[in-house]
XYZ file of C-alpha atoms in Angstrom:
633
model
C -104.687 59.879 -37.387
C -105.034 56.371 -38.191
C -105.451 56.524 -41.647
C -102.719 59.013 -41.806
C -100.493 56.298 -40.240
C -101.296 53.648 -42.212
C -101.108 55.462 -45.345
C -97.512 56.807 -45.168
C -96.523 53.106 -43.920
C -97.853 51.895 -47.564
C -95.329 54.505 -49.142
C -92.845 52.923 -50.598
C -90.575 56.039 -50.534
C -91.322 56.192 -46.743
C -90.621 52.239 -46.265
C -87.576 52.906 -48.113
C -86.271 55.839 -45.943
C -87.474 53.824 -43.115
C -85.308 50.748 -43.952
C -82.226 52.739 -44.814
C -82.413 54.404 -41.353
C -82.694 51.265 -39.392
C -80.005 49.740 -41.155
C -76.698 49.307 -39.072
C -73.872 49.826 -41.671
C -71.194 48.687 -38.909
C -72.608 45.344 -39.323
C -73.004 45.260 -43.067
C -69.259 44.268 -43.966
C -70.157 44.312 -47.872
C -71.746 47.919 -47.318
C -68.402 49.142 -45.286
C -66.257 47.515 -48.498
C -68.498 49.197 -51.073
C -68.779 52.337 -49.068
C -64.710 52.403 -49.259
C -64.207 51.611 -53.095
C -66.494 54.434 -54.054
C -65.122 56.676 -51.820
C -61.755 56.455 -53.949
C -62.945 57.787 -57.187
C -66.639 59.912 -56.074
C -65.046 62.808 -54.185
C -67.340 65.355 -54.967
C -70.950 64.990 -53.476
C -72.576 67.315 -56.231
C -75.899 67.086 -57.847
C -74.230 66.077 -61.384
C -71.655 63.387 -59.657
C -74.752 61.940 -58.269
C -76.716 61.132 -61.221
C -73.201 59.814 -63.173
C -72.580 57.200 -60.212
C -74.063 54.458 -61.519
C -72.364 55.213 -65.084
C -68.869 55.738 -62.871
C -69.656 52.419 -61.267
C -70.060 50.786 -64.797
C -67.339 52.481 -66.748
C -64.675 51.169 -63.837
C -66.399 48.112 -63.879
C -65.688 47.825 -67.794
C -62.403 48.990 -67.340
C -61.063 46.268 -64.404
C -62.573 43.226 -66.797
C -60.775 44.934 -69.730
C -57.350 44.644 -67.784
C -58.502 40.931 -66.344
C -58.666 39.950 -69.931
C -55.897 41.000 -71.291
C -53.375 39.628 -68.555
C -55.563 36.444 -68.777
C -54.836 36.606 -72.506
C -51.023 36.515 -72.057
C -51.648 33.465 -69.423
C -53.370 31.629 -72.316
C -50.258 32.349 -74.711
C -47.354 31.286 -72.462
C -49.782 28.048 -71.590
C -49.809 27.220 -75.193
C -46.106 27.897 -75.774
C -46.250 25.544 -72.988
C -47.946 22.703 -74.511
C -46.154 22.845 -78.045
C -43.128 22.220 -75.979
C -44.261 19.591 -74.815
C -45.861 17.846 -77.661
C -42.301 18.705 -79.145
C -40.797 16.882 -76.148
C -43.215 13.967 -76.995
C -42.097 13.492 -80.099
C -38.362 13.304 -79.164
C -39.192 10.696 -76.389
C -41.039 8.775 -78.513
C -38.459 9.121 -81.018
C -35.334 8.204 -78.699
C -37.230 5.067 -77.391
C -37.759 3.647 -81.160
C -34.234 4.208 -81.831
C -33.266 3.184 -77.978
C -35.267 -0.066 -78.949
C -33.471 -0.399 -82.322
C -29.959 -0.259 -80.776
C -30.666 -2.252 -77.728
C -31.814 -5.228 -79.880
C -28.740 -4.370 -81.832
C -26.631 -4.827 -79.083
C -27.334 -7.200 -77.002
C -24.444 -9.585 -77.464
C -21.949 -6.504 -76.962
C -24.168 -6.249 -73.269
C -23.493 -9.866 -72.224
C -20.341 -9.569 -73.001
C -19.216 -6.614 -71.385
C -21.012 -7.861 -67.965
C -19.039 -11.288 -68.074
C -15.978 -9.248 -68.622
C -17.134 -7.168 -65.647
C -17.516 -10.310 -63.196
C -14.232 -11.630 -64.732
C -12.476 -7.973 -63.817
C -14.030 -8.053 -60.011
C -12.645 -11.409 -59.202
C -9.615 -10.472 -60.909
C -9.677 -7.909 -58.481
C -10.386 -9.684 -55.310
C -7.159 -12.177 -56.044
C -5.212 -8.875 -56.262
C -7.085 -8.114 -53.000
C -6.054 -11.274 -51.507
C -2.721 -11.551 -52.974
C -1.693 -8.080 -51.491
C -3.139 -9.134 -48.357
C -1.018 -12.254 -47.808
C 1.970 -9.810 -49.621
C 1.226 -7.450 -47.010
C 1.257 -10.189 -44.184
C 3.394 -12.610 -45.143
C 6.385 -10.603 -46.764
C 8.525 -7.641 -45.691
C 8.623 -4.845 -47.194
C 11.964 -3.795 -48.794
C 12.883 -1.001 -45.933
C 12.111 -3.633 -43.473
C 14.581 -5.939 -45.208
C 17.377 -2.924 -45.270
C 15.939 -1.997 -41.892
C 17.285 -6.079 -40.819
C 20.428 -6.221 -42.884
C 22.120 -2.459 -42.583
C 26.102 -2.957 -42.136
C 27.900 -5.581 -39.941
C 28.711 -3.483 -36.881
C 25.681 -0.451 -37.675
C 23.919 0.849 -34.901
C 20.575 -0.462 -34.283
C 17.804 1.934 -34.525
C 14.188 1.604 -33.528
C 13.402 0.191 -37.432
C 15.358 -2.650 -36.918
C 13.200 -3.938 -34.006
C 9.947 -2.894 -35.714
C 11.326 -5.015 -38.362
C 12.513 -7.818 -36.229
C 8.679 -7.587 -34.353
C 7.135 -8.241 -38.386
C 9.556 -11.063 -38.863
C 8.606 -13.068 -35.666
C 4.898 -11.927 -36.309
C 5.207 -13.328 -39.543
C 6.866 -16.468 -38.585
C 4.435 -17.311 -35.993
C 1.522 -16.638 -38.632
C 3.000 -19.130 -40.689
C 1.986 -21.590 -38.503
C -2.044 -20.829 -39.271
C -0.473 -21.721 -42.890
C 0.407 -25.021 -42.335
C -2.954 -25.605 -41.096
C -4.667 -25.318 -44.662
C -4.009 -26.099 -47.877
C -1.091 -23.249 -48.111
C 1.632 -25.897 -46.329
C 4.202 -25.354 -48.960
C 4.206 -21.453 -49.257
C 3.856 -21.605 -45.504
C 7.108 -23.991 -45.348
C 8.711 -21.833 -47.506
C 7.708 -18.498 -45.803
C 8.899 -19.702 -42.365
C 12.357 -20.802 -43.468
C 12.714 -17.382 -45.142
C 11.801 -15.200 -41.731
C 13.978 -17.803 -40.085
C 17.049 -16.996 -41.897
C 16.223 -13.217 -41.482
C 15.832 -14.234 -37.338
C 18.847 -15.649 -37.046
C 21.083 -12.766 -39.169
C 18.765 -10.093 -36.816
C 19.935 -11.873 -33.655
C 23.641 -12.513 -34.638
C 23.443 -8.977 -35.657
C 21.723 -7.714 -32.285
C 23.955 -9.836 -30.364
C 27.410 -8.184 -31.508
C 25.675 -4.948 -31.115
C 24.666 -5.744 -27.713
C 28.238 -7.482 -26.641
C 30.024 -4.332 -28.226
C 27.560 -1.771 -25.758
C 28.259 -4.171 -22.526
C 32.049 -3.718 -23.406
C 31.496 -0.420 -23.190
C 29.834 0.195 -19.895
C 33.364 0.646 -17.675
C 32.230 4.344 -16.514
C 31.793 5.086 -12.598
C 27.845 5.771 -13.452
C 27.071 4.604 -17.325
C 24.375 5.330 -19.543
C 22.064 2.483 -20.302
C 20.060 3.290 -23.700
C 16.807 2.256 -24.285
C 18.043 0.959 -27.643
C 20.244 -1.404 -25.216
C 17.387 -2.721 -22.794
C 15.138 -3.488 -26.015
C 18.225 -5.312 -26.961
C 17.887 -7.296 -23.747
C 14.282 -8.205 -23.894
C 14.555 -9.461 -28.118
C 17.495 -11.248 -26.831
C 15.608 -13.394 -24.687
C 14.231 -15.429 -27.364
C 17.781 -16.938 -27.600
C 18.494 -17.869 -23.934
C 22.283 -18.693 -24.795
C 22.752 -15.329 -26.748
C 21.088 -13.925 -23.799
C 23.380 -15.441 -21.179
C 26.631 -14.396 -23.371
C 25.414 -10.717 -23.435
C 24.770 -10.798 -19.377
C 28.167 -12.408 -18.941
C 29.677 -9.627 -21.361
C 28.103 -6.840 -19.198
C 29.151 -8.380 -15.610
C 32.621 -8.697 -17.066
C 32.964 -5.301 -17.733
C 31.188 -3.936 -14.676
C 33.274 -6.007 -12.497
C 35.971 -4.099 -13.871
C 34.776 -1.291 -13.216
C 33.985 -2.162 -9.945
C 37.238 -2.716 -8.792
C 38.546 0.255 -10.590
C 36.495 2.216 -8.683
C 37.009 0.715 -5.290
C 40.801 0.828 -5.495
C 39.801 4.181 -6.625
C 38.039 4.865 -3.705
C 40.690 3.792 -1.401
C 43.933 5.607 -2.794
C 42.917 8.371 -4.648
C 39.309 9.318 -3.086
C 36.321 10.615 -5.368
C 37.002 13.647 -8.086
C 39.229 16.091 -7.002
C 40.030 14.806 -3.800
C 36.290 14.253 -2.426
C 35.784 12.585 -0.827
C 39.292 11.309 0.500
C 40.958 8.493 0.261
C 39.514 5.812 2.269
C 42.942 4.576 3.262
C 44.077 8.160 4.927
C 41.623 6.463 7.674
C 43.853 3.129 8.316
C 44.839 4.095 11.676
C 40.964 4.503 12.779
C 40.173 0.367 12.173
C 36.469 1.518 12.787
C 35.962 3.992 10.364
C 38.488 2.283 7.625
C 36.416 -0.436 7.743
C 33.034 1.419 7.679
C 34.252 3.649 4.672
C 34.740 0.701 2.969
C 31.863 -1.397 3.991
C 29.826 1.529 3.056
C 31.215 2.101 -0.232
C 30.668 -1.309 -1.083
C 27.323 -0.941 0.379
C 26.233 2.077 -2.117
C 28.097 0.668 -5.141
C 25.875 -2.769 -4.810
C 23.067 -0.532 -4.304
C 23.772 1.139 -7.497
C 25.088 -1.696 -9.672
C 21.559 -3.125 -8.466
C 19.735 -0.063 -9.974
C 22.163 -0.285 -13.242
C 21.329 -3.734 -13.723
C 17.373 -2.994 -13.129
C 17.848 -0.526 -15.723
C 19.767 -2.620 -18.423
C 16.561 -5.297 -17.447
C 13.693 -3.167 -16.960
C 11.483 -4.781 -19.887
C 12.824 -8.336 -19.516
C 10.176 -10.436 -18.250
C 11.463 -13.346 -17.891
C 14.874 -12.509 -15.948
C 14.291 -13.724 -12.263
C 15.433 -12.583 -9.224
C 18.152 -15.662 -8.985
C 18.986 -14.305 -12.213
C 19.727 -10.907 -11.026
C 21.600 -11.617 -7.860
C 23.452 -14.223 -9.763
C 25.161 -11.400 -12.084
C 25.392 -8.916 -9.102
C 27.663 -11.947 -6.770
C 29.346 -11.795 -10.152
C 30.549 -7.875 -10.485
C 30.551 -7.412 -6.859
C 33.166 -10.709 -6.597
C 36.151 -8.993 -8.350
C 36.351 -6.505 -4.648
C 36.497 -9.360 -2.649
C 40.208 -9.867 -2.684
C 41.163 -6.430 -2.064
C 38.464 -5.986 0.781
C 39.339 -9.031 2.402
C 43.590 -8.553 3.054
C 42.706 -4.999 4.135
C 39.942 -6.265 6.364
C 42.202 -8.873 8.039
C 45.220 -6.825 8.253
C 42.607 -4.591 10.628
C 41.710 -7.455 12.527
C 44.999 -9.676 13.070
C 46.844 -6.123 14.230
C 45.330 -6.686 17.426
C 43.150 -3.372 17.878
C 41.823 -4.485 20.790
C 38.963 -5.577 22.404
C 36.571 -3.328 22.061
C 37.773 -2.320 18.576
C 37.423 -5.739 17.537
C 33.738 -6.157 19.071
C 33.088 -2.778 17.110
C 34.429 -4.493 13.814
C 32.453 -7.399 14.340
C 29.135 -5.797 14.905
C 29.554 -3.296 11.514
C 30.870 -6.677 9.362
C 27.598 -8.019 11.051
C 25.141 -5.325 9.991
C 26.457 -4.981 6.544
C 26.549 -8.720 6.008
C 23.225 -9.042 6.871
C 22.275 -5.856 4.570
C 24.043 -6.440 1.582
C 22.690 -9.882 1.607
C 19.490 -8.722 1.490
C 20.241 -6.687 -1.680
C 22.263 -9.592 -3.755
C 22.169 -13.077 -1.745
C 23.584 -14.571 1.227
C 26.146 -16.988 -1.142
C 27.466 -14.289 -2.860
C 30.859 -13.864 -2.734
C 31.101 -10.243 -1.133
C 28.364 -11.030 1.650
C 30.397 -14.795 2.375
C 33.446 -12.599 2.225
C 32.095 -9.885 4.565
C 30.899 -12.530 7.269
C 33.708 -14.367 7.270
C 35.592 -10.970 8.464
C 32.651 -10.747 11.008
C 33.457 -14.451 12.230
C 37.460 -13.476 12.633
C 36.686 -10.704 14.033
C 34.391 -12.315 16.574
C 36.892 -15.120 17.221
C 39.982 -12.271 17.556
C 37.591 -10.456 20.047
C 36.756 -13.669 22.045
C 39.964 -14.605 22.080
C 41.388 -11.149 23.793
C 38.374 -11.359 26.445
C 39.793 -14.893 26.407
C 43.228 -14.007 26.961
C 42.241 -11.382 29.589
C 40.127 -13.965 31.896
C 43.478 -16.178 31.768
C 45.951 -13.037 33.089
C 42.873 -12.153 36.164
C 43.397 -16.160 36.866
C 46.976 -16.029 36.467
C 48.080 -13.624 38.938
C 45.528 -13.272 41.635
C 45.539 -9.315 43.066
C 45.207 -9.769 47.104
C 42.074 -7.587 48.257
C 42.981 -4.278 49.190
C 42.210 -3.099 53.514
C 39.315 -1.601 52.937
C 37.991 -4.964 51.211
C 36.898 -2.962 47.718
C 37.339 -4.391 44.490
C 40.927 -4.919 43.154
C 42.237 -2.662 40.320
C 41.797 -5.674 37.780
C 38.461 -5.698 38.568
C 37.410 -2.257 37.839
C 39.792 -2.605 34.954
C 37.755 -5.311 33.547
C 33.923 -3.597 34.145
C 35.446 -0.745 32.590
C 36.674 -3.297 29.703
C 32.933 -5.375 29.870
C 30.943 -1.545 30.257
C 32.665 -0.095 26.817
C 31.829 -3.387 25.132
C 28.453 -3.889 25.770
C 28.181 0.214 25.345
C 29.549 -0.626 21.871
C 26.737 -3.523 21.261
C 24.036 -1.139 22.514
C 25.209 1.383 19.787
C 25.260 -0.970 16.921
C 21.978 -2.152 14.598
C 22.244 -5.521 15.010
C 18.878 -8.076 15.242
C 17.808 -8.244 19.233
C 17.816 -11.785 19.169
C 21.709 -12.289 17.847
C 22.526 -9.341 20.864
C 21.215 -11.137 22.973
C 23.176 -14.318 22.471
C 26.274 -11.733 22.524
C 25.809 -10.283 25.589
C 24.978 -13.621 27.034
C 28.507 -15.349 25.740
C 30.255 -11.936 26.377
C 29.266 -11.887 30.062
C 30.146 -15.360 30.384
C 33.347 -15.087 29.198
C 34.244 -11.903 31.646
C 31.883 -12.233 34.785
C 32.524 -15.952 34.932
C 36.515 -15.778 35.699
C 36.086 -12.503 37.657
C 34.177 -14.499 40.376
C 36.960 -17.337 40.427
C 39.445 -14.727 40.831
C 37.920 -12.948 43.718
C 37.219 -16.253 45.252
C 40.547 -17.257 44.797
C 41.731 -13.748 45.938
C 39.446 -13.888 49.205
C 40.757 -17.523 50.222
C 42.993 -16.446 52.547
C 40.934 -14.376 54.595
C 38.774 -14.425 57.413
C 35.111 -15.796 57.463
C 33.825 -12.082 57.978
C 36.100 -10.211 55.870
C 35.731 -12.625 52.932
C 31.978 -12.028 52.808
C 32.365 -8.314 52.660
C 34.992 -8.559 50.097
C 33.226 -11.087 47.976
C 29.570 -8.985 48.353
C 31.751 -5.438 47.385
C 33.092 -7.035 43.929
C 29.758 -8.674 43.387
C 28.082 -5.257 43.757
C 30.626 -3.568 41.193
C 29.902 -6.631 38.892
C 25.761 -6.533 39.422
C 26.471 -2.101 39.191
C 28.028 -2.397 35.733
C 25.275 -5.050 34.619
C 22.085 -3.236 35.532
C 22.109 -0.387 33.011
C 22.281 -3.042 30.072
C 19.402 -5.161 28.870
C 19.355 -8.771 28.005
C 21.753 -8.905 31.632
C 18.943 -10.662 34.064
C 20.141 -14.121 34.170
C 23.911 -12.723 35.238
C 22.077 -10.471 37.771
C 19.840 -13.027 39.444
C 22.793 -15.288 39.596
C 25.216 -12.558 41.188
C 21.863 -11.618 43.496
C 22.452 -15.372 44.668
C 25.755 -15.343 45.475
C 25.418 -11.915 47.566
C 22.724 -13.470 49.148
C 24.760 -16.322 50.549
C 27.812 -13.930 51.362
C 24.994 -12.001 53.161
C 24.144 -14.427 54.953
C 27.802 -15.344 56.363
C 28.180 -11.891 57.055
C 25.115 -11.608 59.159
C 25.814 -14.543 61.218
C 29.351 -13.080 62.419
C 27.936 -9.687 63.246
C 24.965 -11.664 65.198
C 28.007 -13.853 66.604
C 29.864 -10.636 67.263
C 26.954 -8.898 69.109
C 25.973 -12.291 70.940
C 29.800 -12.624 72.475
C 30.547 -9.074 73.120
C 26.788 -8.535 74.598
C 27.482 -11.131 77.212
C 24.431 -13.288 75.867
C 26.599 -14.969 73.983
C 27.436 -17.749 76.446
C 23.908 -17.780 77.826
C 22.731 -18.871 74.493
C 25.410 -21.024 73.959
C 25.269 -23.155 76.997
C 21.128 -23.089 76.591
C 21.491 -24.602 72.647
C 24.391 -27.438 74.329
C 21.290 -28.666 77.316
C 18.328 -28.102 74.956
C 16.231 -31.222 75.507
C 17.817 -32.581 78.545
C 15.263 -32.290 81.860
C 17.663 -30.346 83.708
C 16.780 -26.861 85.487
C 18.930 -23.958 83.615
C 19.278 -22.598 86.557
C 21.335 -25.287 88.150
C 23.817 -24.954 84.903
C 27.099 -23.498 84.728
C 27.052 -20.513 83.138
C 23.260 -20.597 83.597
C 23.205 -19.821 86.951
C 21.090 -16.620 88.276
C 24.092 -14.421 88.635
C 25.827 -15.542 85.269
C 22.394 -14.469 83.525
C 22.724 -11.372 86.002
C 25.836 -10.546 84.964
C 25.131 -11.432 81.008
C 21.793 -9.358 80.939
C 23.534 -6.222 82.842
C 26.154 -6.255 79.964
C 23.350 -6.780 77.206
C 21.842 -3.800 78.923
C 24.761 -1.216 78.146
C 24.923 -2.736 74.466
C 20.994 -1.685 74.157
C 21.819 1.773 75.229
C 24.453 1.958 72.494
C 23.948 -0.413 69.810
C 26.200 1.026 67.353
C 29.258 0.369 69.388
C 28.867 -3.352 68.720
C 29.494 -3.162 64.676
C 31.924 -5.311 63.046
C 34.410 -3.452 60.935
C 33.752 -5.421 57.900
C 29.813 -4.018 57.706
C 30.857 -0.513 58.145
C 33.407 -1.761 54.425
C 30.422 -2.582 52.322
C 30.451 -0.724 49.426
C 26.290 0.178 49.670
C 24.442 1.628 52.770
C 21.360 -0.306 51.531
C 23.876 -3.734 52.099
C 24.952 -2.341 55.338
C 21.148 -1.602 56.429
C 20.306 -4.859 55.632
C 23.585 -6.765 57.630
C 22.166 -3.946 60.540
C 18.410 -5.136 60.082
C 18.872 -8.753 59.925
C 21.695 -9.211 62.497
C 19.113 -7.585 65.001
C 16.839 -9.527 64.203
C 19.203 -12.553 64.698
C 19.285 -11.044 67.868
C 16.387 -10.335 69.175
C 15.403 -13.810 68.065
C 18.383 -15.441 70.575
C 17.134 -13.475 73.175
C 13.518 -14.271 72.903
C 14.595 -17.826 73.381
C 16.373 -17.290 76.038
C 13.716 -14.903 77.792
C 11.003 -18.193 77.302
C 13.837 -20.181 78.678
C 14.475 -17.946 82.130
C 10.859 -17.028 82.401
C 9.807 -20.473 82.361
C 8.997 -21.951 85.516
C 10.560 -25.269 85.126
C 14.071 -23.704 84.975
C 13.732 -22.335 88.404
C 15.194 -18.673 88.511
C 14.312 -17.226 91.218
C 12.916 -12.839 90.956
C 12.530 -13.849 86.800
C 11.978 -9.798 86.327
C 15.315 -8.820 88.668
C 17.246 -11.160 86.296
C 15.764 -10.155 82.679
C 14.328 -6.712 83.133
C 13.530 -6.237 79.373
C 10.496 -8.310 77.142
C 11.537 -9.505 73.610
C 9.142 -6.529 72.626
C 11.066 -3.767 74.527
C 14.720 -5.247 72.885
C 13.076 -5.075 69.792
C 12.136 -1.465 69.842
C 15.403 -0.677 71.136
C 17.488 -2.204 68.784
C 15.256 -1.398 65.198
């Protein structure tokens, strides 16, 4: 078995089979590839195909270096078309650069001339550069000359102040002229644009005087065109002034137009209506027309704003200066109307009334124009005749209360002239509550009004209450101070006047508590008691050894001040029960009992007191101080 083995491994057919079937053809790509080209043309595994393989193999072997030749023969003649082109193209290079050579030495001089001329043409062309530069800057351009010039009296359109802008832009560059070597053309430049300046301005200042002559409507246009007019203008401050004075001029008139206007024919149509159908109401006339005036300043302020609203240079004093101006012409007409108002006498309160609206328009329109101008000096001036006309009627009243005094009435209430004149004083200062005046001029009103009123009132009722008793004056007097102090209280700025009157009924108060304390004293029977006690105060005499201070007088006195302590009301003068106020009447009650019950404390201490020597002290004064008091309050 061995040598069996061993033999068939030295067989080279049997190594050969072996080999083949341990080879792994998955692995062998080249085998795989091989495998696949034959399996395109051997399709039939025969006997006869097997034995012609290797001829097969050959034969399309032959056949694919056959075909590789012949395409590589057609590379080979296109690559040596190829290079006969370009040994062709050779040739003509090398020919062009001889002749290139030839001609260049040829023309050489033609070369640096033609570069010189080319350096000659580019500086030729930066002075054209330059020149149309400073053409450009320095000149205007024919429709910007046309643009300036037009016709006499042409409109002016927005190319004449885009021209005028290049001729001041161009005169002001000239300066940066004079500054190099370029001083003549700069001289001469300048006086050039300043002849076209002045022709533009003359020009724009017709224009401008012929549009202000034109603005006499109730509510005119102003153009833009116009207010650009206005701000070139300003670079001739006299030509400027001329043109503002132009447009006042005509907007005075128009003013007035308007407000005469306003008062006789009323607005378009018939409304509103004619100020003047309100004459016989002096309040409202004068407000219709104070307000008119009022909203036509108002607007001839927003006109004017308008016709200025690019001026820079225009100030406020400006301004108000041409408003005083048109607003001036109404002044006149305002002012005889106003005063025909006033000196007819409306009265009092009508007057006060026209004071305090002159007074708040005065002070309004001034603080739209100026306090000098004419209207608001016109308009205060009615407010300071009105004020003296009103002072003089409250005037003119206080003199009639002092010249014929009313006597006090029986029941010791105010007199008819004195209601009269609260009711006056109450509908004035009602008025000057109403009105929109500052706080601090009000207050010096009410304080001069008051004066003028409350100040003769008292005389009068002083004067009025001479003749009467001590008693009945003091009710009197405290009954017209309360109507005065009534009528004061609902009104501010009125404290001074009411602390003062407060004083006076105070003092009256005081008179009028003493008599009812007097009364009760005398009809209580202590009344001679304590008068004979206040004659001996001081002297070391027993009371009881007195006159009048003897045990049975004081008997007799405290038995009677007994049946006034069980009926206390029946002892009250007839002038307390007249006051006008049950608080005043408490307070005569109140303080007369205490009066009172004072007196007859002292004279209690008196009797009780040992060194006056009344004998049975209780028998004779049955009733403390303490018990009195609770009777009486």
């Amino acid at each position: 078995m061995a040598e069996g083995s061993e033999s068939q491994s030295n067989n080279p057919l049997s190594r050969k089979l072996n080999k083949i079937l341990e080879t792994r053809l998955d692995n062998d790509k080249e085998m795989v590839e091989a495998l696949n080209a034959l399996s395109t043309f051997f399709v039939d595994n025969s006997l006869r195909s097997r034995r012609n393989l290797r001829g097969d193999i050959e034969k399309r072997s032959l056949a694919i270096n056959e075909s590789f030749e012949g395409a590589f023969r057609d590379v080979k003649q296109q690559l040596d078309a190829v290079h006969a082109d370009i040994e062709q193209m050779s040739r003509c290079c090398t020919e062009m650069t001889s002749r290139l050579k030839s001609a260049r030495d040829q023309t050489s001089d033609l070369i640096s001339k033609t570069t010189t001329l080319q350096a000659e043409s580019q500086r030729i062309q930066m002075k054209e550069t330059v020149a149309d530069a400073f053409i450009s800057r320095f000149q205007l351009k024919p429709d910007e000359v046309q643009a300036l010039k037009g016709t006499r009296n042409g409109p002016i359109s927005e190319t004449f102040f885009e021209a005028l802008s290049r001729v001041k832009e161009i005169h002001n560059d000239c300066k940066l002229l004079l500054r190099t070597k370029q001083q003549t053309a700069g001289l001469q430049i300048m006086e050039a644009m300043a002849l076209h300046l002045e022709s533009s301005y003359e020009k724009l200042y017709r224009w401008s005087q012929d549009e202000c002559r034109g603005l006499t409507g109730d509510l005119p246009d102003i153009s833009n065109t116009l207010s650009r007019a206005m701000v070139a203008l300003q670079d001739r401050p006299v030509l400027f002034k001329y043109t503002l004075d132009e447009y006042g001029t005509a907007r005075r008139t128009a003013v007035v137009r308007c407000f005469i206007d306003a008062l006789t024919r009323g607005g378009p149509g018939g409304t509103p209506r004619p100020i003047e159908l309100h004459s016989h109401d002096p309040v409202r006339y004068v407000g219709d027309m104070l307000a008119w005036l009022h909203q036509a300043i108002a607007s001839e302020k927003e006109l004017l704003h308008s016709l200025l609203r690019n001026s820079s240079s225009t100030g406020d004093n400006v301004q108000k200066e041409i408003l005083s101006h048109i607003t001036e012409g109404v002044c006149r007409p305002f002012k005889v109307r106003v005063e025909q108002v006033i000196v007819s006498e409306p009265g009092a309160v009508m007057l006060f009334s026209l004071a305090n609206i002159l007074k708040f328009y005065g002070t309004t329109i001034g603080s739209l124009i100026d306090e000098d101008a004419s209207v608001t000096v016109t308009i205060l001036d009615m407010n300071a005749l009105a004020l003296k006309m009103f002072y003089n009627s409250l005037n003119c009243h206080a003199s009639k209360l002092l010249e014929k005094i009313e006597l006090p009435p029986p029941d010791l209430s105010p007199t008819e002239s004195l209601r009269e004149t609260m009711s006056l004083l109450r509908d004035v200062l009602t008025c000057h509550d109403a009105s929109v005046i500052p706080l601090d001029a009000r207050q010096a009103d009410y304080a001069r009004i008051i004066s003028c009123l409350v100040d003769p009132l008292i005389q009068m009722c002083s004067m009025s209450a001479s003749h009467l008793n001590a008693s009945d004056m003091a009710a009197y007097m405290i009954n017209c101070i309360h109507q005065i102090q009534s009528t004061l209280a609902v009104y501010e700025f009125t404290d001074k006047h009411i602390e003062m009157l407060a004083g006076q009924t105070e003092a009256h108060l005081d008179t009028l508590i003493s008599e009812q304390a007097s009364f009760i004293l005398s009809r209580s029977g202590v009344g001679n008691l304590y008068t004979v006690y206040q004659e001996n105060r001081g002297q070391k005499v027993a009371l009881s050894s007195l006159h009048g201070m003897d045990p049975q007088s004081v008997k007799d006195a405290m038995a009677k001040f007994d049946k006034y302590l069980s009926c206390p009301d029946s002892l009250v003068m007839p002038q307390c029960n007249l006051l006008r106020t049950t608080r005043l009447r408490d307070t005569v009650h109140k303080r007369a009992v205490d009066a009172v019950c004072t007196m007859y404390k002292t004279l209690y201490d008196a009797i009780v007191n040992d060194s006056n020597k009344y004998p049975d002290v209780k028998t004779l004064v049955p009733r403390t101080p303490d018990q009195v008091t609770s009777l009486l309050t």
